[in-house]
Amino acid sequence: MNILVTGSSGFVGTHLCARLWKEHQNVFYLARPHNFTQELGSDGNTFFFANNNIGALMLFLRQNQIEGIIHLASLYLQSHQEKDIPDLIQSNVYLGTAILEAACKAGVKWFINTGTIWQNFNAPDGSDLYCPVNLYAATKQAFMNIAKFYSETTNIRICTLKLCDTYGPNDTRRKIYALFEENARNGELLKMSAGEQKMDILHIDDVVDGFMHLTKMMHNGEELRDEYVLSSGNQLTLREIAVKYEKEHNVQLNIEWGARPYRTREVMTPYKGNVLPGWNPQKVI
């Protein structure tokens, strides 16, 4: 298959592209000129999306006979300021819309979008009820709504894969495992909330397995819902995760529990959506 990946320089993207290469898929990239890294591939395999040139992207997709697109690129912000709004809309709404416009005109067969379980704050289990934790989640939902237009009016098949929290090697994000690793190294006091919020957290290898499985399903033309969730199926409190980390790595974390208040709209119990059929996590903590 000829597959275009966006967000290939991010945490999920780098691991997914390595897996695609391993399975001998022909991988192409969409990058912004300012964040392209040479190790992604040769220039001939990369489209630099500059000046919002949708027509040029359409030609690139057509000339390289791109069958499917895996859309990982996004801007994540836990909380936003006024100045962040243009970048959030540009990254999480406009970019995907531009890619879909070009993809439909180029005859691309399928499009995998990446969402977040934060789009379903306090939603009943198994429902698709929309309630965003923050503006980031709202922009992810806005793009899903736009994508629905393209799936209804063209031949492209679109499916969104919603992710829970993720962890794994070479993670430069300040996620919980990265904070624990830093604390284990330096021993400095880590001030945290009371730690009773539950988390659904997946190893990156399981996340990549999910994308690879969905890619095969899309390629084979299988009947699919509009959206699925990747979930560990094992919700633990933040305190429980810390204890497991200490036992696994034989360290003592220096954490002051309750030193920080819970965030506005803190997710105390993660959303349980419809898990991708035929996929099961292998590295549950």
Coordinates of C-alpha atoms in Angstrom, one line a residue:
M1 CA 0.0 0.0 0.0
N2 CA 1.0 3.6 -0.5
I3 CA 0.1 5.4 2.7
L4 CA 0.4 9.1 3.6
V5 CA 1.1 9.8 7.3
T6 CA 0.7 13.2 8.9
G7 CA 2.3 14.0 12.3
S8 CA 5.0 11.4 11.6
S9 CA 7.6 13.2 13.7
G10 CA 5.4 13.0 16.9
F11 CA 5.4 10.3 19.6
V12 CA 2.8 8.0 18.0
G13 CA 3.9 8.9 14.4
T14 CA 7.6 7.9 14.8
H15 CA 6.6 4.5 16.3
L16 CA 3.9 3.9 13.7
C17 CA 6.1 4.8 10.7
A18 CA 8.8 2.5 12.0
R19 CA 6.3 -0.3 12.1
L20 CA 5.0 0.6 8.6
W21 CA 8.6 0.4 7.2
K22 CA 9.1 -2.9 8.9
E23 CA 6.1 -4.3 7.2
H24 CA 7.3 -3.0 3.9
Q25 CA 4.6 -0.4 3.3
N26 CA 5.4 2.6 1.0
V27 CA 5.2 5.5 3.4
F28 CA 4.8 9.1 2.3
Y29 CA 4.7 12.2 4.6
L30 CA 2.9 15.5 4.9
A31 CA 4.9 18.0 6.9
R32 CA 5.1 21.7 7.6
P33 CA 8.3 23.1 6.3
H34 CA 9.3 24.3 9.8
N35 CA 9.0 20.9 11.5
F36 CA 10.3 18.5 8.9
T37 CA 13.1 16.2 10.1
Q38 CA 15.3 14.5 7.5
E39 CA 15.1 11.1 9.0
L40 CA 11.4 10.8 8.0
G41 CA 12.5 10.0 4.5
S42 CA 13.7 11.4 1.2
D43 CA 12.3 14.7 0.0
G44 CA 10.6 12.8 -2.8
N45 CA 8.4 11.0 -0.2
T46 CA 7.4 14.2 1.6
F47 CA 4.9 16.9 0.7
F48 CA 5.6 20.2 2.3
F49 CA 2.2 21.8 3.0
A50 CA 3.0 25.5 2.6
N51 CA 0.8 28.4 1.6
N52 CA -2.3 26.2 2.0
N53 CA -1.8 24.8 -1.5
I54 CA -4.6 22.2 -1.6
G55 CA -4.2 21.8 -5.4
A56 CA -0.5 20.8 -5.1
L57 CA -1.4 18.3 -2.4
M58 CA -4.0 16.8 -4.6
L59 CA -1.4 16.3 -7.4
F60 CA 1.1 14.8 -4.9
L61 CA -1.5 12.2 -3.7
R62 CA -2.6 11.4 -7.2
Q63 CA 0.9 11.1 -8.7
N64 CA 2.0 8.8 -5.8
Q65 CA -1.2 6.7 -6.0
I66 CA -1.9 7.2 -2.3
E67 CA -4.5 4.7 -1.2
G68 CA -4.9 5.7 2.4
I69 CA -4.1 8.5 4.9
I70 CA -3.3 8.2 8.6
H71 CA -3.9 11.6 10.1
L72 CA -2.0 12.0 13.4
A73 CA -1.0 15.7 13.2
S74 CA -2.6 17.9 15.9
L75 CA -1.9 20.6 18.4
Y76 CA -2.4 19.4 22.0
L77 CA -3.0 22.0 24.8
Q78 CA -4.4 21.0 28.2
S79 CA -5.7 24.6 28.6
H80 CA -5.6 27.5 26.2
Q81 CA -5.1 31.2 26.1
E82 CA -6.7 33.6 23.7
K83 CA -3.5 33.7 21.6
D84 CA -3.7 29.9 21.1
I85 CA -7.0 29.8 19.3
P86 CA -5.8 30.4 15.7
D87 CA -3.1 27.7 16.1
L88 CA -5.7 25.2 17.5
I89 CA -8.1 25.9 14.6
Q90 CA -5.3 25.8 12.0
S91 CA -3.8 22.5 13.3
N92 CA -6.8 20.6 14.4
V93 CA -9.6 21.7 12.1
Y94 CA -8.2 23.4 8.9
L95 CA -5.3 21.1 8.2
G96 CA -7.5 17.9 8.2
T97 CA -10.2 19.6 6.2
A98 CA -7.6 20.7 3.5
I99 CA -6.2 17.1 3.4
L100 CA -9.6 15.6 3.0
E101 CA -10.5 18.0 0.2
A102 CA -7.4 17.1 -1.7
A103 CA -7.8 13.4 -0.9
C104 CA -11.3 13.2 -2.3
K105 CA -10.3 14.9 -5.5
A106 CA -7.3 12.6 -5.8
G107 CA -9.3 9.4 -5.4
V108 CA -7.8 8.4 -2.0
K109 CA -9.8 5.4 -0.8
W110 CA -9.7 5.7 3.0
F111 CA -8.7 8.1 5.8
I112 CA -8.0 7.3 9.5
N113 CA -8.4 10.2 11.8
T114 CA -7.1 10.4 15.4
G115 CA -9.3 11.5 18.2
T116 CA -9.3 11.6 21.9
I117 CA -11.5 10.1 24.7
W118 CA -11.5 13.6 26.0
Q119 CA -14.2 14.4 23.5
N120 CA -16.6 12.3 25.6
F121 CA -16.2 13.8 29.1
N122 CA -18.5 11.9 31.6
A123 CA -20.3 10.2 28.7
P124 CA -22.1 6.9 29.3
D125 CA -20.2 3.8 28.5
G126 CA -20.5 2.7 24.9
S127 CA -22.1 5.9 23.8
D128 CA -20.7 8.5 21.4
L129 CA -22.1 11.4 23.5
Y130 CA -20.0 14.5 22.8
C131 CA -18.9 16.6 25.7
P132 CA -15.4 18.1 25.5
V133 CA -13.0 18.3 28.4
N134 CA -11.3 21.4 26.9
L135 CA -11.0 23.4 23.7
Y136 CA -8.5 21.0 22.3
A137 CA -11.1 18.2 22.5
A138 CA -13.7 20.5 21.0
T139 CA -11.5 21.2 17.9
K140 CA -11.0 17.4 17.5
Q141 CA -14.8 17.0 17.5
A142 CA -15.2 19.9 15.1
F143 CA -13.0 18.1 12.6
M144 CA -14.9 14.9 13.0
N145 CA -18.1 16.8 12.2
I146 CA -16.5 18.2 9.0
A147 CA -15.2 14.8 8.0
K148 CA -18.7 13.5 8.2
F149 CA -19.6 15.7 5.3
Y150 CA -16.9 14.2 3.1
S151 CA -17.8 10.6 4.0
E152 CA -21.5 11.4 3.2
T153 CA -20.8 13.1 -0.1
T154 CA -17.8 11.3 -1.6
N155 CA -16.5 7.7 -1.9
I156 CA -13.8 8.1 0.7
R157 CA -14.1 5.9 3.8
I158 CA -13.3 7.7 7.1
C159 CA -12.9 6.2 10.6
T160 CA -11.7 7.9 13.8
L161 CA -9.6 6.1 16.3
K162 CA -9.9 7.7 19.7
L163 CA -6.9 7.3 22.0
C164 CA -6.6 7.2 25.8
D165 CA -3.3 8.2 27.6
T166 CA -0.2 6.7 26.1
Y167 CA 3.4 5.9 27.2
G168 CA 6.5 4.2 26.0
P169 CA 10.2 4.7 25.0
N170 CA 11.5 8.0 23.5
D171 CA 8.5 10.0 24.8
T172 CA 9.5 13.6 25.0
R173 CA 6.0 14.7 26.2
R174 CA 5.6 15.6 29.9
K175 CA 3.1 12.8 30.4
I176 CA 2.8 10.8 33.7
Y177 CA 5.4 8.2 33.0
A178 CA 7.9 10.8 31.8
L179 CA 7.3 12.7 35.0
F180 CA 7.9 9.5 37.1
E181 CA 11.1 8.8 35.2
E182 CA 12.4 12.3 35.8
N183 CA 11.5 12.1 39.4
A184 CA 13.2 8.7 39.8
R185 CA 16.4 10.3 38.4
N186 CA 16.5 13.6 40.2
G187 CA 14.6 12.9 43.4
E188 CA 13.1 16.4 43.5
L189 CA 9.7 16.8 45.1
L190 CA 6.9 16.2 42.6
K191 CA 3.7 18.0 43.7
M192 CA 0.6 16.3 42.4
S193 CA -3.1 16.3 43.0
A194 CA -4.7 13.9 45.5
G195 CA -4.3 11.2 42.8
E196 CA -7.7 9.6 43.0
Q197 CA -8.5 10.2 39.3
K198 CA -8.5 7.1 37.2
M199 CA -6.4 6.7 34.1
D200 CA -6.7 4.5 31.0
I201 CA -3.1 4.2 29.8
L202 CA -1.7 2.2 26.8
H203 CA 1.8 1.3 25.8
I204 CA 2.8 2.7 22.4
D205 CA 3.3 -0.8 21.0
D206 CA -0.4 -1.5 21.6
V207 CA -1.4 1.8 20.1
V208 CA 0.6 1.1 16.9
D209 CA -1.0 -2.4 16.8
G210 CA -4.4 -0.7 16.8
F211 CA -3.5 1.6 13.9
M212 CA -2.0 -1.2 11.9
H213 CA -5.1 -3.4 12.5
L214 CA -7.5 -0.6 11.5
T215 CA -5.3 0.1 8.4
K216 CA -5.8 -3.5 7.3
M217 CA -9.5 -3.3 7.9
M218 CA -9.8 -0.2 5.9
H219 CA -7.7 -1.7 3.1
N220 CA -9.9 -4.8 3.0
G221 CA -13.1 -2.8 2.9
E222 CA -14.6 -4.2 6.1
E223 CA -17.8 -2.7 7.5
L224 CA -16.9 -0.2 10.3
R225 CA -18.4 2.3 12.6
D226 CA -17.5 5.9 12.3
E227 CA -15.3 5.8 15.4
Y228 CA -13.6 3.4 17.8
V229 CA -11.6 3.6 21.0
L230 CA -8.2 2.1 21.9
S231 CA -8.5 1.2 25.6
S232 CA -6.4 -0.8 28.0
G233 CA -9.5 -2.0 29.7
N234 CA -7.8 -1.5 33.0
Q235 CA -8.5 1.8 34.8
L236 CA -6.2 2.6 37.7
T237 CA -5.9 5.6 39.9
L238 CA -2.9 7.9 39.5
R239 CA -1.7 6.7 43.0
E240 CA -2.0 3.0 41.9
I241 CA 0.0 3.7 38.7
A242 CA 2.7 5.4 40.9
V243 CA 2.9 2.3 43.1
K244 CA 3.1 0.0 40.1
Y245 CA 5.9 2.2 38.6
E246 CA 7.9 2.0 41.9
K247 CA 7.6 -1.8 42.1
E248 CA 8.4 -2.3 38.4
H249 CA 11.5 -0.1 38.5
N250 CA 12.5 -0.6 42.1
V251 CA 12.5 3.1 43.0
Q252 CA 10.9 5.4 45.5
L253 CA 9.2 8.4 44.0
N254 CA 9.2 11.7 45.9
I255 CA 5.6 12.7 45.5
E256 CA 3.5 15.1 47.6
W257 CA 0.0 14.0 47.0
G258 CA -2.7 16.7 47.4
A259 CA -0.2 19.5 46.9
R260 CA -2.1 20.6 43.8
P261 CA -5.8 21.0 43.2
Y262 CA -7.6 18.9 40.6
R263 CA -7.8 20.7 37.2
T264 CA -11.0 22.2 35.9
R265 CA -13.1 19.4 34.4
E266 CA -10.7 16.8 35.7
V267 CA -11.4 13.4 34.2
M268 CA -12.0 11.2 37.3
T269 CA -13.3 8.2 35.3
P270 CA -12.2 7.8 31.6
Y271 CA -14.7 7.3 28.9
K272 CA -15.3 3.7 27.8
G273 CA -16.2 3.7 24.1
N274 CA -16.5 1.0 21.5
V275 CA -13.2 -0.7 21.3
L276 CA -11.7 -1.5 17.9
P277 CA -12.9 -5.1 17.1
G278 CA -10.2 -7.7 16.6
W279 CA -7.6 -5.7 18.6
N280 CA -6.4 -6.5 22.1
P281 CA -3.7 -4.8 24.2
Q282 CA -0.7 -6.9 25.1
K283 CA 1.2 -4.6 27.6
V284 CA -1.4 -3.7 30.1
I285 CA 0.1 -2.3 33.3

